[in-house]
C-alpha cells in the first residue's frame, strides 16, 4: 500500500512585495484593487483583500528594487508545523525561526533551491472588522469595497527560477505540494510547473527565468469571483493609467482567466478568476508538450515578449535573455 | 496542544437519485444540464458532467418514488478508508461492505442518524474520453458540451432531517466534516448546518424537514463556473418547460449563486455558482440567528413556501407541515 | 399608401426628480450609482452618468415630497421641434415656452392626460470633460468612475396613471411614440403600455396607479452595459443600506434585466440592462393577457406587493388601493 | 436653419455570404452560432438568428469563392424607399429593380463606389414561429436555441475598399448614413469609417483594403446580449475546431466586445456585444489619429497581421500588400 500523502501545509498565507515606489504601490493596491490597509510598521504596509479571513495577506515593503520579499505558508496544525520544520531542517535549506510579522506567530524560514525566501507558520490572527468595515453578510470577513476592482483574496504566486524540477521536487518532498500541470520541452527540460497543497490548480508556479537570474518574481495573483470583474478591471486600469501587459483572456494551463498589469513599483500582478478545483487525491498531473504550448493561450492569444522575460527585480537592459520555447512563441 | 483534525475524507464522490420517470429525468440531465451518459446497468444510468474527473458522479435509478438513493464519499487513501470504516463500525451505524457500483471499488455503507444511506470508498476509476469527447484543453477531462447548461461538476447535496445537530455531529466525529455555517433559532434549535471536508463552504447540508419525515432529499447541486451560466440556464429551462422554483439569486448562507428547478422525476436540482472557499484550518463557523435569517436571501428575496416543505420522496398532500421560522418567512 | 410615421422626437433628454432629502439623494446618485455632479442652481443639482453625451440627464430638486418634476424629450431638429409644438398646442395640453434649464435651450412645456409635466426641446449642450474626467477612449464622453455601480446612461421613465390608453394615444399622436408592448386585462382594460421613439423597447411606460392618483412616478431607470453590473450593484446596495425592493432578475415584458431600489428621498430607481432593440418600422406590438402576466416575471419571480402600489409622491397609509391583476398576483 | 437629416433607411436588413464549402458553412451557422434555417432555394440557404424579427437575415450561397454577395437595407416606408431610389438613380450607381429574395419584396440594386453590391427595399416578411420554435416569452420571435453560441441578431457588416472617403460620402449623401467614428492617418488618408442610420455605432464600416482589391468583405457580425456569451463562444469554437483569429477582447473604436473567427467557407465572422448607442441627432463624430490607433485595442491588445490583410474573396498568396498604419501596428 502506497505511503499516505503529506497533508500538513494548508494554504498560501501571505506574500511580501518590495517596491521602490511605496506610495504609488500602495495607491495601486488600495485604490485600484480595492484592498484595505491593515497595519503599518517600519517601512512596510500590510494589506488585505475584502475576502481574506486573516488579518493581512500582503506585506508591501519599501526597497531599492522591486521583487518578492518572501512567501509564507500556513500549516494545518502546530503538529504539522513541527513535522515540516523537521523536514526542512533535514533538507539543509532551513534558516531558522523568526518571531513573525504583524498578523502571525513564529515562522520558520527557509529558501527554495532557487533562493526564494519562504516561511512556514501556524499561529495566525483572524481579521476582525471595525464598525465601518462590518459586512452585510456575516460569512464575509469585511464589506465589499466601493472603489477599484474589488479583488477577493490572495490566490497564488508565480516565481522564476533557473531550474524548475529541483524546485518543484523540493516543494513536493518537504512541504507536500502536488504537481498539477507542467510543461516539458522537446529536449526534456521542465519549463514550468504548477503545484498546490489545496484544491486550487496552483498555489505556486515555477517557470524558467529567461535571464538565468535567481530568486525573481513573475507575479502575485489576487482572485476575483467573476470573469466580468476582470473585464471591468481592465477598464479601470485603462482609465487610471495602470500598464496592462496582457489580457483579459483565458490560459490553457490551469484554465485560469487572467489579466496582467505592472503595479507602479514594477511588480507584475495578476487578477485571476476561473480555473478549476482538484479534489481527487490521485489526480493525474497534466504534461504539456512544446508543440501543444506553441498554440498560444486557450483561445489562441500570443502573450507579449515581455511576459517571458520580464520579472522583478528588473534586469539590466543589457542582460542577455535566452529563448524559452514555451507558452506561445510566434 | 489540540488534537489534529481528521483529514481522511477527500470529497463527495457521487450521489444516486431515484426517479419514477427515468426517461424524462435522463433527458433533463443530458439535454438540459448537458451531462454525459457514462454507463447503464440494470435500472440505472450513470452520468457525469464535462468537468468531473471520475467516470461518473450521478447514478440515476428508476424507482417508484423520487428521492436520494445514496451519497458516497471518497477518502484520501486506502489507509484513510480503513480508519473511517473502523470509526463507522464503532458508531453502530455501519452496514457493511458492498462490491461497489460502476466506476468505483469496494464501498462501506452506513446510515446517518436520520437514515440517509451513505458510503465511503477509495478506489475510483478515472474518466477516459472517447475520441469524440476529447477536449481541446488536456487539463479538462472532456470537451465542453454543445447543448444545455453545461454544468461542470457535482458540487454538494442538501438533505432534510428531523434533527440537525445529531446528524452534523455524526458527520464531524466519524468523517471529519467541519461546521462552516449554521442557523440557530431563538429556542436554541439548530435549523440548518452547512458542513464540509473540502474548502467548499458545504459538501453537504442538513436542514430541518417540515414534515418530520426521515431520509428525504432537499436537493443535489451541480456547479457552473459563472453566474452568467445560471442566467442563461434560466432561459433554457424557461424555453423547455422545466419548472423553476426560485432564482437565479444569491444566498446569504454560503453566498452561493443559486437556481432551483425540479427535474421531471420530481427531485429538486440546484445549479450553483459563486460562494467562497475556506482554506484556514481554524476557520470560525458562522451562526445565523432567526432574526438574521428573516431578512431573506442576500438581496432580500423571499423563497417560495415550497422551498421549505417540498422534498423527495414527495409527501402526501395531507401531510401536516410545521412552520420552521428560518430562511425567509413572510 | 399609409401615412409616413412621425420621426421628430429623438430621445428622452432628462428627468427631474424631487427629493425631500436632497443630500442623501445626492449621495445615492454620486456614491452609489457613480454619477457626476454637473452643476448646481437654486435648490437643484444636475447630474449625469459617465456615458451620457449631454451635459446632464438628471435634475435633482429639493422638494417637500418625492416625485417626478418633469420629463424632457429632445427632437431631431429645430423643424421637428416646431412641428411637435404645433401639434401639442392643438392638443389643448400645451403650457407654453420656458427658457430652459442648465444644459438646454428653450423648451415647450405640456402635460400628458394624467398630468405629468413634460417638455420638448432641441438645443442641448454637449458634455465637455474636464482634465480629470477625460476618458481613455475618446468615444466615451467621460472616464469610467472608480466608485459605485457605474451606470452608463439614462434609459427610461415609468409613470403611473389613472388610465393607460388615453396617455399612450396622446404620446403616439402628438409625439410619434410607437406602442411596443402592453398588458390588456380580461375586462379589456389596458393595464400597462411600453412605448418608444427609439429602438429601445420603451423610452417611457405607463402603468395603472393602484391608488387612483394622478401624476405619480413609478421609477426612473439608468442603464448598465452588463447583467453582471446589476449583480455587483446588488452587493453594493446591500453593503450600504440602500433598500432593494426586488431583483436582480429578468422581466417578461421588454425582457429587461432589472434591479429596483428606493433612493433615500423615496423615489424608486431601476438599474436596467438587457432587453432588446427594435429596428423594424412595422414592428408588431406585443399584447400580454392577464393569464400570461399571472405567470410572474420571466423566470417565475413574483414581485412584492409594493411594486404594484408604491409610487412617488408616496400616498398616505390610509389610501385605499385597488387590486390590479397584472404583473404577478399570487 | 440647417437642413433636416435624411431618415429614410431603417436598418441593415440582411447580407448574402458566398461560400465554396456550403455544407460546412451551414454547419457553422446552425450548430456553432445556433442559427435557424429559414428556407432553401437554388444554391442558397436562408438563415436567421433567434432574435431576428424578419424571416431571414443571412443568405448563404454556394459559390466558387468566399465573399459578400450583397448587403440589403430596409427603409422606414414605401415613400422613403421611393426617395432613396430617386437619389440612387441620380447618383449614377443605380442598377435597377429586382423581384426580391425569399423574405422581402422588390429591391432596388446599386453599387457603392468600391463596387459592393447593395439593395434597398421596404416590403419584408415577419418571421412566424412554428409550433416547435414558439418562444416562452412572446416578445421574442423564436425560442432560444439549445445549441451553439446563440447569437441574437444580425448587427453589422464591415467591408474593405480602396478609398474610404468616397464610399462613406456616398452612403451619407444618398442613404442618410451618419459618420460615427473614423481613423485619419498622418498623411490625411481616411483609413476607416464607421457609419450608421440607427443608434448603433455602426451598421456598416469601410476600411482600407491592404491588397488594393475591390468589393471585398472584412466581416459580417452577429450580436450577442452578453460579453459572457463571447467568452463561452470562444470555448465552443475551441472545442469544435473553428479558427479563432482574435478575441474576445474590447475594441477602442465603437467600444465593441469582439470575437473574430473564420467560418469554414473562409469568410470572417464577428460575434459582437457591448458598444454604445447614439441617440443624439447632432452627435459629434470621433476621429482617431494614427498615434491614437497605434495603442492597439482598448486594453492594449495587438491584432494579428491577418486582421489587416485577410478578406474575402481571399487574394492569391502572391498578392502584394501595403502596410496601413492603423489599428495596432507593432
PDB file of N, CA and C in Angstrom, chain D residues 209-254:
ATOM      1  N   UNK D 209      -8.470  48.434 -47.935  1.00  0.00           N
ATOM      2  CA  UNK D 209      -8.058  47.085 -48.314  1.00  0.00           C
ATOM      3  C   UNK D 209      -6.551  47.115 -48.591  1.00  0.00           C
ATOM      4  N   UNK D 210      -5.796  46.352 -47.811  1.00  0.00           N
ATOM      5  CA  UNK D 210      -4.329  46.352 -47.943  1.00  0.00           C
ATOM      6  C   UNK D 210      -3.868  45.747 -49.262  1.00  0.00           C
ATOM      7  N   UNK D 211      -4.784  45.105 -49.972  1.00  0.00           N
ATOM      8  CA  UNK D 211      -4.394  44.486 -51.255  1.00  0.00           C
ATOM      9  C   UNK D 211      -4.848  45.308 -52.453  1.00  0.00           C
ATOM     10  N   UNK D 212      -5.428  46.489 -52.187  1.00  0.00           N
ATOM     11  CA  UNK D 212      -5.915  47.330 -53.293  1.00  0.00           C
ATOM     12  C   UNK D 212      -6.974  46.644 -54.149  1.00  0.00           C
ATOM     13  N   UNK D 213      -7.664  45.671 -53.576  1.00  0.00           N
ATOM     14  CA  UNK D 213      -8.725  44.988 -54.317  1.00  0.00           C
ATOM     15  C   UNK D 213     -10.029  45.779 -54.192  1.00  0.00           C
ATOM     16  N   UNK D 214     -11.014  45.317 -54.921  1.00  0.00           N
ATOM     17  CA  UNK D 214     -12.341  45.930 -54.857  1.00  0.00           C
ATOM     18  C   UNK D 214     -13.378  44.951 -54.335  1.00  0.00           C
ATOM     19  N   UNK D 215     -14.338  45.504 -53.646  1.00  0.00           N
ATOM     20  CA  UNK D 215     -15.556  44.751 -53.317  1.00  0.00           C
ATOM     21  C   UNK D 215     -15.376  43.629 -52.313  1.00  0.00           C
ATOM     22  N   UNK D 216     -14.323  43.671 -51.532  1.00  0.00           N
ATOM     23  CA  UNK D 216     -14.110  42.560 -50.600  1.00  0.00           C
ATOM     24  C   UNK D 216     -14.819  42.774 -49.266  1.00  0.00           C
ATOM     25  N   UNK D 217     -14.981  41.671 -48.570  1.00  0.00           N
ATOM     26  CA  UNK D 217     -15.595  41.667 -47.244  1.00  0.00           C
ATOM     27  C   UNK D 217     -14.528  41.553 -46.161  1.00  0.00           C
ATOM     28  N   UNK D 218     -14.682  42.355 -45.120  1.00  0.00           N
ATOM     29  CA  UNK D 218     -13.857  42.103 -43.943  1.00  0.00           C
ATOM     30  C   UNK D 218     -14.599  41.145 -43.016  1.00  0.00           C
ATOM     31  N   UNK D 219     -15.797  41.493 -42.600  1.00  0.00           N
ATOM     32  CA  UNK D 219     -16.563  40.551 -41.789  1.00  0.00           C
ATOM     33  C   UNK D 219     -18.038  40.922 -41.726  1.00  0.00           C
ATOM     34  N   UNK D 220     -18.832  39.929 -41.383  1.00  0.00           N
ATOM     35  CA  UNK D 220     -20.234  40.109 -41.044  1.00  0.00           C
ATOM     36  C   UNK D 220     -20.335  39.834 -39.546  1.00  0.00           C
ATOM     37  N   UNK D 221     -21.149  40.616 -38.843  1.00  0.00           N
ATOM     38  CA  UNK D 221     -21.213  40.481 -37.385  1.00  0.00           C
ATOM     39  C   UNK D 221     -22.613  40.149 -36.893  1.00  0.00           C
ATOM     40  N   UNK D 222     -22.692  39.176 -36.016  1.00  0.00           N
ATOM     41  CA  UNK D 222     -23.934  38.870 -35.305  1.00  0.00           C
ATOM     42  C   UNK D 222     -23.767  39.242 -33.834  1.00  0.00           C
ATOM     43  N   UNK D 223     -24.855  39.706 -33.275  1.00  0.00           N
ATOM     44  CA  UNK D 223     -24.872  40.258 -31.916  1.00  0.00           C
ATOM     45  C   UNK D 223     -25.194  39.188 -30.868  1.00  0.00           C
ATOM     46  N   UNK D 224     -24.527  39.258 -29.724  1.00  0.00           N
ATOM     47  CA  UNK D 224     -24.918  38.527 -28.519  1.00  0.00           C
ATOM     48  C   UNK D 224     -25.192  39.540 -27.422  1.00  0.00           C
ATOM     49  N   UNK D 225     -26.112  39.201 -26.520  1.00  0.00           N
ATOM     50  CA  UNK D 225     -26.509  40.153 -25.484  1.00  0.00           C
ATOM     51  C   UNK D 225     -25.421  40.415 -24.450  1.00  0.00           C
ATOM     52  N   UNK D 226     -24.569  39.404 -24.203  1.00  0.00           N
ATOM     53  CA  UNK D 226     -23.655  39.500 -23.064  1.00  0.00           C
ATOM     54  C   UNK D 226     -22.228  39.202 -23.472  1.00  0.00           C
ATOM     55  N   UNK D 227     -21.286  39.887 -22.812  1.00  0.00           N
ATOM     56  CA  UNK D 227     -19.873  39.583 -23.053  1.00  0.00           C
ATOM     57  C   UNK D 227     -19.566  38.150 -22.701  1.00  0.00           C
ATOM     58  N   UNK D 228     -20.242  37.635 -21.674  1.00  0.00           N
ATOM     59  CA  UNK D 228     -20.025  36.240 -21.281  1.00  0.00           C
ATOM     60  C   UNK D 228     -20.396  35.288 -22.420  1.00  0.00           C
ATOM     61  N   UNK D 229     -21.361  35.687 -23.256  1.00  0.00           N
ATOM     62  CA  UNK D 229     -21.707  34.833 -24.395  1.00  0.00           C
ATOM     63  C   UNK D 229     -20.494  34.667 -25.318  1.00  0.00           C
ATOM     64  N   UNK D 230     -19.675  35.704 -25.413  1.00  0.00           N
ATOM     65  CA  UNK D 230     -18.493  35.622 -26.289  1.00  0.00           C
ATOM     66  C   UNK D 230     -17.394  34.775 -25.647  1.00  0.00           C
ATOM     67  N   UNK D 231     -17.285  34.851 -24.330  1.00  0.00           N
ATOM     68  CA  UNK D 231     -16.291  34.015 -23.644  1.00  0.00           C
ATOM     69  C   UNK D 231     -16.688  32.549 -23.795  1.00  0.00           C
ATOM     70  N   UNK D 232     -17.966  32.289 -23.654  1.00  0.00           N
ATOM     71  CA  UNK D 232     -18.459  30.924 -23.855  1.00  0.00           C
ATOM     72  C   UNK D 232     -18.299  30.518 -25.325  1.00  0.00           C
ATOM     73  N   UNK D 233     -18.582  31.442 -26.241  1.00  0.00           N
ATOM     74  CA  UNK D 233     -18.436  31.146 -27.669  1.00  0.00           C
ATOM     75  C   UNK D 233     -17.007  30.721 -27.991  1.00  0.00           C
ATOM     76  N   UNK D 234     -16.043  31.381 -27.383  1.00  0.00           N
ATOM     77  CA  UNK D 234     -14.645  31.048 -27.653  1.00  0.00           C
ATOM     78  C   UNK D 234     -14.357  29.599 -27.253  1.00  0.00           C
ATOM     79  N   UNK D 235     -14.922  29.165 -26.139  1.00  0.00           N
ATOM     80  CA  UNK D 235     -14.750  27.766 -25.725  1.00  0.00           C
ATOM     81  C   UNK D 235     -15.422  26.813 -26.718  1.00  0.00           C
ATOM     82  N   UNK D 236     -16.587  27.182 -27.187  1.00  0.00           N
ATOM     83  CA  UNK D 236     -17.284  26.333 -28.161  1.00  0.00           C
ATOM     84  C   UNK D 236     -16.483  26.242 -29.458  1.00  0.00           C
ATOM     85  N   UNK D 237     -15.967  27.372 -29.925  1.00  0.00           N
ATOM     86  CA  UNK D 237     -15.176  27.358 -31.159  1.00  0.00           C
ATOM     87  C   UNK D 237     -13.909  26.526 -30.964  1.00  0.00           C
ATOM     88  N   UNK D 238     -13.272  26.712 -29.797  1.00  0.00           N
ATOM     89  CA  UNK D 238     -12.058  25.944 -29.491  1.00  0.00           C
ATOM     90  C   UNK D 238     -12.336  24.450 -29.517  1.00  0.00           C
ATOM     91  N   UNK D 239     -13.420  24.034 -28.912  1.00  0.00           N
ATOM     92  CA  UNK D 239     -13.736  22.602 -28.831  1.00  0.00           C
ATOM     93  C   UNK D 239     -14.073  22.019 -30.201  1.00  0.00           C
ATOM     94  N   UNK D 240     -14.579  22.859 -31.095  1.00  0.00           N
ATOM     95  CA  UNK D 240     -15.077  22.348 -32.362  1.00  0.00           C
ATOM     96  C   UNK D 240     -14.204  22.690 -33.559  1.00  0.00           C
ATOM     97  N   UNK D 241     -12.999  23.170 -33.273  1.00  0.00           N
ATOM     98  CA  UNK D 241     -12.046  23.377 -34.357  1.00  0.00           C
ATOM     99  C   UNK D 241     -12.334  24.562 -35.257  1.00  0.00           C
ATOM    100  N   UNK D 242     -13.138  25.512 -34.801  1.00  0.00           N
ATOM    101  CA  UNK D 242     -13.361  26.736 -35.579  1.00  0.00           C
ATOM    102  C   UNK D 242     -12.175  27.663 -35.345  1.00  0.00           C
ATOM    103  N   UNK D 243     -11.609  28.194 -36.431  1.00  0.00           N
ATOM    104  CA  UNK D 243     -10.414  29.029 -36.297  1.00  0.00           C
ATOM    105  C   UNK D 243     -10.733  30.377 -35.656  1.00  0.00           C
ATOM    106  N   UNK D 244     -10.145  30.630 -34.492  1.00  0.00           N
ATOM    107  CA  UNK D 244     -10.292  31.914 -33.810  1.00  0.00           C
ATOM    108  C   UNK D 244      -9.147  32.808 -34.252  1.00  0.00           C
ATOM    109  N   UNK D 245      -9.472  33.933 -34.888  1.00  0.00           N
ATOM    110  CA  UNK D 245      -8.412  34.844 -35.327  1.00  0.00           C
ATOM    111  C   UNK D 245      -7.942  35.723 -34.179  1.00  0.00           C
ATOM    112  N   UNK D 246      -8.891  36.298 -33.446  1.00  0.00           N
ATOM    113  CA  UNK D 246      -8.515  37.130 -32.299  1.00  0.00           C
ATOM    114  C   UNK D 246      -9.738  37.385 -31.427  1.00  0.00           C
ATOM    115  N   UNK D 247      -9.478  37.674 -30.174  1.00  0.00           N
ATOM    116  CA  UNK D 247     -10.538  37.946 -29.211  1.00  0.00           C
ATOM    117  C   UNK D 247     -10.795  36.727 -28.344  1.00  0.00           C
ATOM    118  N   UNK D 248     -11.749  36.822 -27.425  1.00  0.00           N
ATOM    119  CA  UNK D 248     -12.567  38.002 -27.119  1.00  0.00           C
ATOM    120  C   UNK D 248     -11.753  39.116 -26.447  1.00  0.00           C
ATOM    121  N   UNK D 249     -12.006  40.329 -26.890  1.00  0.00           N
ATOM    122  CA  UNK D 249     -11.421  41.495 -26.253  1.00  0.00           C
ATOM    123  C   UNK D 249     -12.264  42.706 -26.657  1.00  0.00           C
ATOM    124  N   UNK D 250     -11.782  43.879 -26.279  1.00  0.00           N
ATOM    125  CA  UNK D 250     -12.592  45.088 -26.481  1.00  0.00           C
ATOM    126  C   UNK D 250     -11.935  46.018 -27.479  1.00  0.00           C
ATOM    127  N   UNK D 251     -12.672  46.425 -28.494  1.00  0.00           N
ATOM    128  CA  UNK D 251     -12.209  47.422 -29.449  1.00  0.00           C
ATOM    129  C   UNK D 251     -12.143  48.798 -28.793  1.00  0.00           C
ATOM    130  N   UNK D 252     -11.212  49.613 -29.252  1.00  0.00           N
ATOM    131  CA  UNK D 252     -11.262  51.029 -28.883  1.00  0.00           C
ATOM    132  C   UNK D 252     -12.342  51.697 -29.739  1.00  0.00           C
ATOM    133  N   UNK D 253     -12.254  51.560 -31.063  1.00  0.00           N
ATOM    134  CA  UNK D 253     -13.273  52.102 -31.963  1.00  0.00           C
ATOM    135  C   UNK D 253     -14.586  51.367 -31.707  1.00  0.00           C
ATOM    136  N   UNK D 254     -15.644  52.081 -31.463  1.00  0.00           N
ATOM    137  CA  UNK D 254     -17.004  51.584 -31.164  1.00  0.00           C
ATOM    138  C   UNK D 254     -17.138  50.918 -29.792  1.00  0.00           C
TER     139      UNK D 254
END
